[in-house]
Short mmCIF file of C-alpha atoms and ligand atoms in Angstrom, two decimals:
data_model
loop_
_atom_site.label_atom_id
_atom_site.label_comp_id
_atom_site.label_asym_id
_atom_site.label_seq_id
_atom_site.Cartn_x
_atom_site.Cartn_y
_atom_site.Cartn_z
CA MET O 1223 20.60 6.51 -0.41
CA ILE O 1224 17.21 6.45 1.45
CA SER O 1225 16.76 3.06 -0.36
CA GLU O 1226 19.32 0.10 -1.14
CA SER O 1227 17.66 -0.06 -4.94
CA PHE O 1228 19.69 3.27 -5.32
CA SER O 1229 22.63 3.44 -5.77
CA ILE O 1230 25.41 5.20 -7.96
CA ASN O 1231 27.43 3.99 -10.83
CA GLU O 1232 31.23 4.35 -12.40
CA LYS O 1233 29.40 7.43 -14.68
CA GLY O 1234 28.52 9.23 -11.40
CA HIS O 1235 24.63 8.19 -12.48
CA LEU O 1236 21.70 7.53 -10.66
CA THR O 1237 21.63 3.78 -10.23
CA ILE O 1238 18.12 1.99 -9.90
CA GLY O 1239 18.03 -1.59 -9.37
CA GLY O 1240 21.40 -1.40 -11.12
CA ALA O 1241 19.90 -0.47 -14.11
CA ASP O 1242 21.18 3.03 -14.89
CA ALA O 1243 18.68 5.93 -14.77
CA LEU O 1244 20.00 7.59 -17.62
CA GLU O 1245 19.75 4.74 -20.19
CA LEU O 1246 16.34 3.92 -18.53
CA ALA O 1247 14.87 7.77 -19.45
CA ALA O 1248 17.13 7.28 -23.31
CA GLU O 1249 14.81 4.40 -23.64
CA TYR O 1250 11.46 4.64 -22.46
CA GLY O 1251 11.59 8.36 -21.89
CA THR O 1252 9.74 10.27 -19.29
CA PRO O 1253 7.83 10.37 -17.28
CA LEU O 1254 8.25 6.84 -16.13
CA TYR O 1255 7.97 4.42 -13.25
CA VAL O 1256 11.00 2.70 -12.69
CA LEU O 1257 10.76 -0.10 -9.63
CA ASP O 1258 13.06 -2.78 -8.74
CA GLU O 1259 12.01 -6.29 -8.72
CA GLU O 1260 14.44 -7.71 -6.66
CA ALA O 1261 14.56 -5.17 -3.66
CA ILE O 1262 10.32 -5.78 -4.31
CA ARG O 1263 10.97 -9.65 -3.92
CA ARG O 1264 13.26 -8.74 -1.27
CA ALA O 1265 10.76 -7.14 0.92
CA CYS O 1266 8.11 -10.33 0.95
CA ARG O 1267 10.54 -12.62 1.82
CA ARG O 1268 11.89 -10.82 4.54
CA TYR O 1269 7.89 -10.38 5.78
CA ARG O 1270 7.24 -14.51 4.92
CA SER O 1271 10.77 -15.13 7.18
CA SER O 1272 9.53 -12.83 10.35
CA LEU O 1273 6.44 -14.68 10.43
CA GLU O 1274 7.96 -17.89 10.04
CA ARG O 1275 10.12 -16.92 12.60
CA PHE O 1276 7.75 -14.97 15.53
CA TYR O 1277 4.61 -16.89 14.33
CA GLY O 1278 5.37 -20.66 13.96
CA GLY O 1279 5.22 -20.09 10.05
CA ASN O 1280 0.88 -19.70 11.74
CA GLY O 1281 0.16 -16.87 9.40
CA ARG O 1282 0.24 -14.93 5.81
CA VAL O 1283 1.62 -12.49 4.58
CA LEU O 1284 -1.27 -10.45 2.17
CA TYR O 1285 0.61 -7.06 -0.47
CA ALA O 1286 -2.05 -3.88 0.30
CA SER O 1287 -2.51 -4.18 -3.77
CA LYS O 1288 -3.53 -0.45 -3.50
CA ALA O 1289 -0.36 0.80 -3.00
CA PHE O 1290 1.34 -0.30 -6.56
CA CYS O 1291 -1.74 -1.89 -8.96
CA CYS O 1292 -1.06 -3.75 -12.09
CA LYS O 1293 -0.47 -7.37 -13.48
CA GLU O 1294 3.13 -8.19 -13.15
CA ILE O 1295 3.00 -6.85 -9.61
CA TYR O 1296 0.52 -9.67 -8.47
CA ARG O 1297 2.38 -12.39 -10.94
CA ILE O 1298 5.34 -10.78 -8.65
CA VAL O 1299 4.06 -11.48 -5.51
CA ALA O 1300 2.20 -14.55 -5.88
CA GLY O 1301 5.52 -16.03 -7.17
CA GLU O 1302 7.02 -15.17 -3.33
CA GLY O 1303 3.84 -17.26 -2.24
CA LEU O 1304 2.14 -14.02 -0.79
CA GLY O 1305 -1.96 -13.63 -0.60
CA ALA O 1306 -2.95 -10.15 -1.38
CA ASP O 1307 -5.70 -7.48 0.13
CA VAL O 1308 -7.89 -6.22 -2.58
CA VAL O 1309 -10.08 -3.69 -1.84
CA SER O 1310 -12.63 -3.02 -5.19
CA GLY O 1311 -14.02 -4.95 -8.18
CA GLY O 1312 -10.91 -3.92 -10.91
CA GLU O 1313 -8.03 -4.82 -7.84
CA ILE O 1314 -10.01 -8.23 -8.05
CA TYR O 1315 -10.45 -7.89 -11.90
CA THR O 1316 -6.55 -7.21 -12.38
CA ALA O 1317 -4.77 -9.95 -10.06
CA LEU O 1318 -7.61 -12.28 -11.90
CA GLU O 1319 -6.58 -11.45 -15.25
CA ALA O 1320 -2.68 -12.04 -13.85
CA GLY O 1321 -3.66 -15.57 -12.71
CA PHE O 1322 -3.78 -14.39 -8.88
CA PRO O 1323 -4.63 -17.28 -7.33
CA ALA O 1324 -8.53 -16.10 -5.80
CA GLY O 1325 -8.64 -17.91 -2.94
CA ARG O 1326 -5.67 -15.74 -1.58
CA LEU O 1327 -7.46 -12.74 -2.05
CA TYR O 1328 -9.17 -10.83 1.10
CA PHE O 1329 -11.63 -8.70 -0.23
CA HIS O 1330 -11.34 -4.81 1.75
CA GLY O 1331 -13.56 -1.99 1.28
CA ASN O 1332 -16.27 0.63 3.48
CA ASN O 1333 -18.56 0.08 0.98
CA LYS O 1334 -18.25 -2.82 -1.81
CA THR O 1335 -21.49 -2.19 -4.15
CA GLU O 1336 -23.82 -4.97 -4.30
CA ASP O 1337 -22.11 -5.85 -7.99
CA GLU O 1338 -18.51 -6.49 -6.53
CA LEU O 1339 -19.52 -8.76 -3.80
CA ARG O 1340 -21.56 -10.72 -6.10
CA TYR O 1341 -18.03 -10.50 -8.51
CA ALA O 1342 -15.74 -11.61 -5.55
CA VAL O 1343 -18.44 -14.26 -4.52
CA GLN O 1344 -18.58 -15.62 -8.17
CA ASN O 1345 -15.01 -15.75 -8.80
CA GLY O 1346 -13.86 -17.47 -5.04
CA VAL O 1347 -12.59 -14.74 -3.64
CA GLY O 1348 -10.92 -16.37 -0.39
CA THR O 1349 -11.85 -13.96 1.77
CA ILE O 1350 -13.85 -11.19 2.62
CA VAL O 1351 -13.63 -8.66 5.66
CA VAL O 1352 -17.01 -7.44 6.37
CA ASP O 1353 -17.18 -3.57 7.18
CA ASN O 1354 -20.35 -3.31 8.27
CA LEU O 1355 -24.27 -4.63 9.45
CA THR O 1356 -25.28 -3.08 5.50
CA GLU O 1357 -22.46 -5.53 4.43
CA LEU O 1358 -23.15 -8.49 5.96
CA ARG O 1359 -26.80 -8.53 5.17
CA ARG O 1360 -26.24 -7.73 1.48
CA LEU O 1361 -23.93 -10.52 1.39
CA THR O 1362 -25.85 -13.39 3.59
CA GLY O 1363 -28.13 -12.47 0.93
CA LEU O 1364 -26.72 -12.89 -2.22
CA LEU O 1365 -24.91 -15.87 -0.94
CA GLU O 1366 -28.26 -17.65 0.14
CA GLU O 1367 -29.49 -16.90 -3.64
CA THR O 1368 -26.61 -18.83 -4.98
CA GLY O 1369 -26.42 -21.61 -1.71
CA ARG O 1370 -22.50 -20.52 -1.45
CA GLN O 1371 -20.22 -20.32 1.79
CA GLN O 1372 -17.65 -17.42 1.80
CA ASP O 1373 -15.28 -16.79 4.81
CA ILE O 1374 -15.16 -13.66 6.52
CA LEU O 1375 -13.44 -11.53 8.56
CA LEU O 1376 -15.09 -8.28 10.87
CA ARG O 1377 -12.86 -4.88 9.85
CA ILE O 1378 -13.07 -3.65 13.83
CA LYS O 1379 -11.80 -0.25 14.53
CA PRO O 1380 -9.58 -1.29 18.06
CA GLY O 1381 -9.74 2.83 19.05
CA ILE O 1382 -6.34 3.19 18.78
CA ASP O 1383 -4.69 6.81 17.84
CA ALA O 1384 -1.61 6.42 15.87
CA HIS O 1385 0.48 9.46 14.49
CA THR O 1386 0.16 9.65 11.17
CA HIS O 1387 -1.18 12.00 8.94
CA SER O 1388 -4.99 12.48 9.37
CA PHE O 1389 -6.39 11.50 5.85
CA ILE O 1390 -4.50 7.72 6.17
CA ARG O 1391 -5.47 7.17 9.99
CA THR O 1392 -8.36 4.66 10.29
CA GLY O 1393 -8.00 3.12 13.99
CA GLN O 1394 -9.75 5.87 15.82
CA ILE O 1395 -13.44 5.78 16.88
CA ASP O 1396 -14.09 8.70 14.35
CA SER O 1397 -13.37 6.36 11.16
CA LYS O 1398 -15.53 5.53 8.26
CA PHE O 1399 -13.86 1.78 8.10
CA GLY O 1400 -15.27 -0.85 10.93
CA PHE O 1401 -16.69 -1.55 13.86
CA ALA O 1402 -16.51 0.04 16.46
CA LEU O 1403 -15.25 -1.17 19.83
CA GLU O 1404 -16.26 1.21 22.99
CA THR O 1405 -19.72 0.69 21.91
CA GLY O 1406 -20.47 -2.56 21.83
CA GLU O 1407 -20.71 -2.42 17.91
CA ALA O 1408 -17.89 -4.86 17.27
CA LEU O 1409 -19.54 -7.46 19.84
CA GLU O 1410 -22.50 -7.20 17.99
CA ALA O 1411 -21.15 -7.73 14.94
CA VAL O 1412 -19.77 -10.86 15.73
CA ARG O 1413 -23.11 -12.11 16.79
CA ALA O 1414 -25.15 -11.62 13.78
CA ALA O 1415 -21.88 -12.81 11.53
CA ALA O 1416 -22.04 -15.91 14.09
CA ALA O 1417 -25.82 -16.17 13.15
CA ALA O 1418 -25.53 -16.05 9.76
CA ALA O 1419 -25.25 -18.95 8.40
CA PRO O 1420 -23.54 -19.07 4.62
CA VAL O 1421 -20.83 -16.97 6.32
CA ARG O 1422 -17.42 -18.53 7.36
CA LEU O 1423 -16.88 -16.52 10.26
CA LYS O 1424 -13.11 -16.79 10.31
CA GLY O 1425 -11.81 -14.29 12.77
CA LEU O 1426 -10.46 -9.99 12.92
CA HIS O 1427 -9.41 -7.49 11.29
CA CYS O 1428 -7.52 -4.32 11.58
CA HIS O 1429 -5.76 -1.98 10.11
CA ILE O 1430 -4.64 1.41 11.90
CA GLY O 1431 -3.33 3.70 9.52
CA SER O 1432 -0.18 4.23 7.09
CA GLN O 1433 3.66 5.84 7.40
CA ILE O 1434 3.15 4.30 10.86
CA PHE O 1435 7.19 5.03 12.18
CA ASP O 1436 5.77 3.50 15.75
CA VAL O 1437 5.69 -0.15 17.28
CA GLU O 1438 3.97 1.07 20.17
CA PRO O 1439 0.64 1.38 18.22
CA PHE O 1440 0.68 -1.10 16.30
CA ARG O 1441 1.39 -3.64 20.17
CA HIS O 1442 -0.98 -1.82 21.39
CA ALA O 1443 -3.88 -2.77 18.29
CA ALA O 1444 -2.60 -6.62 18.81
CA GLY O 1445 -3.58 -6.54 22.35
CA VAL O 1446 -6.58 -5.04 22.27
CA MET O 1447 -7.74 -7.08 19.06
CA ALA O 1448 -6.37 -10.45 21.11
CA ASP O 1449 -8.55 -9.04 23.96
CA PHE O 1450 -11.27 -8.80 22.38
CA MET O 1451 -11.05 -11.82 20.59
CA GLY O 1452 -10.55 -13.32 24.34
CA GLU O 1453 -14.81 -11.25 25.58
CA ILE O 1454 -15.63 -13.44 22.34
CA LYS O 1455 -14.85 -16.44 23.48
CA LYS O 1456 -16.05 -15.84 27.15
CA GLU O 1457 -18.80 -13.81 25.40
CA THR O 1458 -20.70 -16.54 22.51
CA GLY O 1459 -17.95 -19.60 23.36
CA LEU O 1460 -17.04 -19.12 20.52
CA GLU O 1461 -12.88 -19.38 19.34
CA LEU O 1462 -11.69 -17.48 15.91
CA GLU O 1463 -9.05 -18.99 14.30
CA THR O 1464 -7.86 -15.61 12.18
CA LEU O 1465 -5.87 -12.48 13.27
CA ASN O 1466 -5.36 -9.69 10.79
CA LEU O 1467 -3.23 -7.28 12.06
CA GLY O 1468 -3.52 -5.24 8.42
CA GLY O 1469 -0.25 -2.76 7.26
CA GLY O 1470 1.04 0.93 8.25
CA PHE O 1471 4.75 0.17 8.43
CA GLY O 1472 6.43 2.93 7.40
CA ILE O 1473 8.85 3.95 5.29
CA GLN O 1474 12.14 6.57 5.22
CA TYR O 1475 11.07 9.09 2.52
CA VAL O 1476 13.84 11.83 3.14
CA GLU O 1477 17.02 11.58 5.59
CA LYS O 1478 15.09 12.89 7.98
CA ASP O 1479 12.29 9.52 8.07
CA ASP O 1480 13.29 6.83 11.13
CA PRO O 1481 10.78 4.18 11.36
CA ALA O 1482 11.05 1.60 13.87
CA ALA O 1483 13.28 -1.81 12.21
CA TYR O 1484 11.29 -3.87 11.18
CA GLU O 1485 12.08 -7.02 12.68
CA SER O 1486 11.19 -5.23 16.06
CA TYR O 1487 7.76 -3.83 14.96
CA MET O 1488 7.22 -7.79 14.28
CA GLU O 1489 9.02 -9.57 17.23
CA GLN O 1490 7.10 -6.96 19.63
CA VAL O 1491 3.94 -7.39 18.22
CA ALA O 1492 4.60 -11.36 18.49
CA ALA O 1493 5.22 -10.82 21.82
CA GLU O 1494 2.42 -9.22 23.23
CA VAL O 1495 -0.11 -11.26 20.70
CA HIS O 1496 1.28 -13.94 22.43
CA SER O 1497 0.96 -12.59 26.03
CA ARG O 1498 -2.07 -11.31 25.73
CA CYS O 1499 -3.43 -15.04 24.22
CA ARG O 1500 -2.11 -16.87 26.96
CA ARG O 1501 -4.29 -14.66 29.77
CA GLN O 1502 -6.94 -14.71 27.84
CA GLY O 1503 -6.69 -18.85 27.56
CA ILE O 1504 -7.49 -18.65 23.96
CA PRO O 1505 -5.69 -20.10 21.31
CA ILE O 1506 -2.71 -18.15 19.37
CA PRO O 1507 -5.10 -17.16 16.35
CA GLU O 1508 -3.43 -17.24 12.55
CA VAL O 1509 -1.89 -14.14 12.05
CA LEU O 1510 -1.59 -12.08 8.73
CA ILE O 1511 0.09 -9.30 7.82
CA GLU O 1512 -0.97 -6.41 4.90
CA PRO O 1513 1.96 -4.60 3.98
CA GLY O 1514 2.08 -2.53 1.06
CA ARG O 1515 3.92 1.00 0.90
CA SER O 1516 6.99 -0.75 2.63
CA ILE O 1517 7.01 -4.01 0.18
CA VAL O 1518 7.05 -1.19 -3.27
CA GLY O 1519 7.02 2.14 -2.11
CA GLY O 1520 11.71 2.72 -1.86
CA ALA O 1521 11.84 -0.03 -4.58
CA GLY O 1522 10.59 2.31 -6.87
CA ALA O 1523 11.82 6.57 -8.40
CA THR O 1524 10.12 8.25 -10.90
CA LEU O 1525 12.02 9.86 -13.94
CA TYR O 1526 10.74 13.19 -14.96
CA THR O 1527 13.21 15.92 -17.41
CA VAL O 1528 13.61 18.88 -15.92
CA GLY O 1529 11.90 22.49 -18.27
CA ALA O 1530 11.86 25.50 -17.29
CA LEU O 1531 13.57 26.68 -14.34
CA LYS O 1532 11.92 29.79 -12.87
CA GLU O 1533 14.73 32.16 -10.54
CA ILE O 1534 12.48 34.70 -8.23
CA PRO O 1535 14.70 36.39 -6.75
CA GLY O 1536 14.29 36.64 -3.08
CA VAL O 1537 10.96 34.22 -3.03
CA ARG O 1538 11.80 30.61 -4.87
CA THR O 1539 13.25 28.79 -7.73
CA TYR O 1540 10.28 26.46 -9.50
CA LEU O 1541 12.51 23.75 -11.05
CA SER O 1542 9.62 22.56 -13.96
CA VAL O 1543 9.49 18.15 -14.52
CA ASP O 1544 7.12 16.61 -17.52
CA GLY O 1545 5.13 15.77 -15.16
CA GLY O 1546 3.40 16.95 -11.44
CA MET O 1547 0.71 15.75 -9.26
CA ALA O 1548 -1.24 13.90 -12.78
CA ASP O 1549 1.87 10.88 -11.98
CA ASN O 1550 1.95 12.09 -7.80
CA PRO O 1551 -0.28 13.54 -6.09
CA ARG O 1552 0.51 12.75 -2.75
CA TYR O 1553 2.15 16.35 -1.81
CA ALA O 1554 -1.16 17.85 -3.08
CA LEU O 1555 -2.97 15.75 -1.46
CA TYR O 1556 -0.72 15.04 2.30
CA GLY O 1557 2.10 17.03 2.03
CA SER O 1558 4.34 14.19 1.49
CA GLU O 1559 8.15 15.13 1.23
CA TYR O 1560 10.56 13.40 -0.89
CA GLU O 1561 13.93 13.64 -2.32
CA ALA O 1562 15.38 14.29 -5.81
CA VAL O 1563 18.13 13.87 -7.54
CA VAL O 1564 19.83 14.80 -10.68
CA CYS O 1565 20.39 11.47 -12.20
CA ALA O 1566 23.63 12.86 -14.08
CA ARG O 1567 25.44 13.39 -10.96
CA ALA O 1568 24.32 11.67 -8.26
CA GLY O 1569 27.38 11.71 -6.66
CA GLU O 1570 28.19 15.70 -6.43
CA PRO O 1571 27.07 18.37 -4.03
CA ARG O 1572 23.39 19.14 -3.60
CA THR O 1573 24.01 23.27 -3.78
CA GLU O 1574 20.84 24.00 -5.35
CA THR O 1575 17.51 24.69 -3.44
CA VAL O 1576 14.19 24.29 -5.29
CA THR O 1577 10.54 23.78 -5.72
CA ILE O 1578 9.93 21.22 -8.26
CA ALA O 1579 6.71 21.91 -9.80
CA GLY O 1580 5.10 19.63 -11.95
CA LYS O 1581 3.42 21.27 -15.64
CA CYS O 1582 -0.10 20.86 -14.00
CA CYS O 1583 -2.66 23.90 -14.20
CA GLU O 1584 -2.28 23.90 -10.61
CA SER O 1585 -0.13 25.80 -8.08
CA GLY O 1586 -0.62 23.02 -5.96
CA ASP O 1587 1.25 20.69 -8.07
CA LEU O 1588 4.32 20.28 -6.58
CA LEU O 1589 6.48 17.21 -5.69
CA ALA O 1590 9.19 19.17 -3.92
CA GLU O 1591 9.70 22.02 -1.99
CA GLY O 1592 12.68 23.72 -0.23
CA ALA O 1593 14.13 19.95 -1.80
CA SER O 1594 17.97 19.94 -1.81
CA ILE O 1595 19.77 19.32 -5.60
CA GLN O 1596 22.67 19.10 -7.89
CA ALA O 1597 23.50 21.69 -10.17
CA CYS O 1598 20.95 21.00 -13.38
CA GLY O 1599 19.33 22.75 -16.53
CA PRO O 1600 16.89 21.47 -19.04
CA GLY O 1601 17.27 18.67 -20.61
CA ASP O 1602 18.54 16.99 -17.96
CA ILE O 1603 17.33 13.90 -15.86
CA LEU O 1604 15.69 14.07 -12.93
CA ALA O 1605 14.70 10.83 -10.04
CA VAL O 1606 12.66 11.73 -7.71
CA LEU O 1607 13.21 8.67 -4.84
CA ALA O 1608 10.46 6.42 -3.11
CA THR O 1609 7.87 6.57 -5.09
CA GLY O 1610 6.78 3.02 -5.70
CA ALA O 1611 3.82 3.24 -3.60
CA TYR O 1612 0.61 5.42 -3.99
CA ASN O 1613 1.91 7.44 -6.97
CA TYR O 1614 1.11 5.42 -9.90
CA SER O 1615 -1.69 3.63 -8.18
CA MET O 1616 -2.98 7.26 -7.26
CA ALA O 1617 -2.05 8.04 -10.92
CA SER O 1618 -4.69 10.33 -12.89
CA ASN O 1619 -5.11 11.99 -17.02
CA TYR O 1620 -5.39 15.48 -15.70
CA ASN O 1621 -5.55 17.77 -17.75
CA ARG O 1622 -4.65 14.73 -20.31
CA LEU O 1623 -1.56 13.60 -19.07
CA PRO O 1624 -1.54 10.36 -20.40
CA ARG O 1625 -0.20 7.82 -17.47
CA PRO O 1626 3.65 7.13 -17.47
CA ALA O 1627 5.35 3.53 -18.44
CA VAL O 1628 6.05 1.38 -15.59
CA VAL O 1629 9.59 -0.94 -16.17
CA MET O 1630 10.84 -3.49 -13.25
CA VAL O 1631 14.67 -3.59 -13.33
CA ARG O 1632 15.87 -7.37 -12.20
CA GLY O 1633 19.71 -8.36 -12.45
CA GLY O 1634 19.90 -4.41 -14.07
CA GLN O 1635 17.80 -5.41 -16.78
CA ALA O 1636 14.96 -3.70 -17.47
CA ARG O 1637 11.89 -4.86 -18.88
CA LEU O 1638 8.45 -2.64 -19.24
CA ALA O 1639 5.37 -3.94 -17.13
CA VAL O 1640 3.08 -0.91 -17.76
CA ARG O 1641 3.00 0.82 -20.95
CA ARG O 1642 2.90 4.71 -21.42
CA GLU O 1643 -0.28 5.75 -22.53
CA SER O 1644 -0.81 6.30 -25.79
CA TYR O 1645 -3.29 10.22 -26.94
CA ALA O 1646 -5.27 7.54 -28.07
CA ASP O 1647 -6.17 5.90 -24.72
CA LEU O 1648 -7.19 9.01 -23.23
CA VAL O 1649 -10.19 9.01 -25.57
CA ARG O 1650 -11.01 5.23 -26.06
CA ASN O 1651 -13.75 5.99 -24.12
CA ASP O 1652 -15.12 9.43 -24.94
CA LEU O 1653 -18.25 8.90 -27.59
C1 LIG P 871 -3.82 0.13 2.94
C2 LIG P 871 -4.50 -0.75 3.66
C3 LIG P 871 -3.38 -1.32 3.69
C4 LIG P 871 -1.24 -1.46 3.28
O1 LIG P 871 -1.05 0.02 4.02
P1 LIG P 871 0.36 0.36 4.49
O2 LIG P 871 0.53 1.52 4.89
O3 LIG P 871 0.62 0.65 2.79
O4 LIG P 871 1.39 -0.33 4.20
C5 LIG P 871 -3.19 -2.73 4.63
N1 LIG P 871 -4.30 -2.97 5.03
C6 LIG P 871 -5.83 -2.04 4.86
C7 LIG P 871 -7.39 -2.40 4.77
C8 LIG P 871 -4.92 -1.00 3.67
O5 LIG P 871 -6.62 -0.60 3.82
#
């Protein structure tokens, strides 16, 4: 199967983290998000051990919260010794509610509001990753008011065009995120930050995009960033301590996906950082990485109940499920591909080709087209695999569908991490 979280038991049923998918569906209902906690923990440990191996431990793994955000994930990644990247007041709030150490939070975003910045500063968020000069001024003003100091990084666009979907490509000059290198804007920002007394400029950040399969754009970005740190030293005398290289490591969604082996990223990028720093005559910085998708994506699946099958001769067969774009908008957004399995017959040959449709009132509400699955009918439980990232976190109440529950599985035992929304939840804020 596409990830180690999925297997088939002696009954021929799909298992997720060792738990029988049919039993989970019977106990918790569908649609249901299921996450394999051991796989999440393994991914955290793998990242930490490769930082140990390739950077001598001088670094930190930050979980990119936006991939999957709820209190339980913060407890898990905190327990694994990770920091976290947050992008809104709401993510900060969730982390703090879960008891996540504020000092290990890194606050990102291209348009943090004044309220969010104040909230972050007052709650001791460790580092703010400043995106633009307006934000730097806003933050400086706020710190002067409160008499506090704040560690910051500057988000830089290294000018890399990673080969991934344009909606999730962020390193090129035409991006809403960060300071451009090519135009001199980035160096100006460094000078401005160094001159702003209440901020302590710790270093730089870049993030070139998501679901990237090749090592080359990461290596390239790391080289550009290290060179820029050298240039900063030459131009201003400043020796920056921290280099945050972002996330974006790709995962396998369908058979044909072939992301670079994950240790290979780390090794090649580390070699580039070391050689560039040596050439620039600067010390090796503390290196931060921010994986999101690659920590939770392959660890999750969504269970649905099959409703109607609609065969349109010579056209296609629609298989409708009890969820759709409200719990997984990624096909509608980016045409993302997924693999689906009929849970009761996971080991049997895939004889059917279907379009998996959701129940929302949109023709674009699809989860997969041309999906090859086992024979099934109304009432069968269907699993869509590798939905751990950017599904629950992107879910909506479109068509007033209550958001599904999230279940964590550990050692074959399931527990609720997020309750299923009720109809009452849907009108909670309605006046
Ligand atoms: C989205 C994002 C990440 C995580 O990206 P993944 O592809 O999920 O690993 C990391 N850092 C920043 C700044 C991001 O915006």
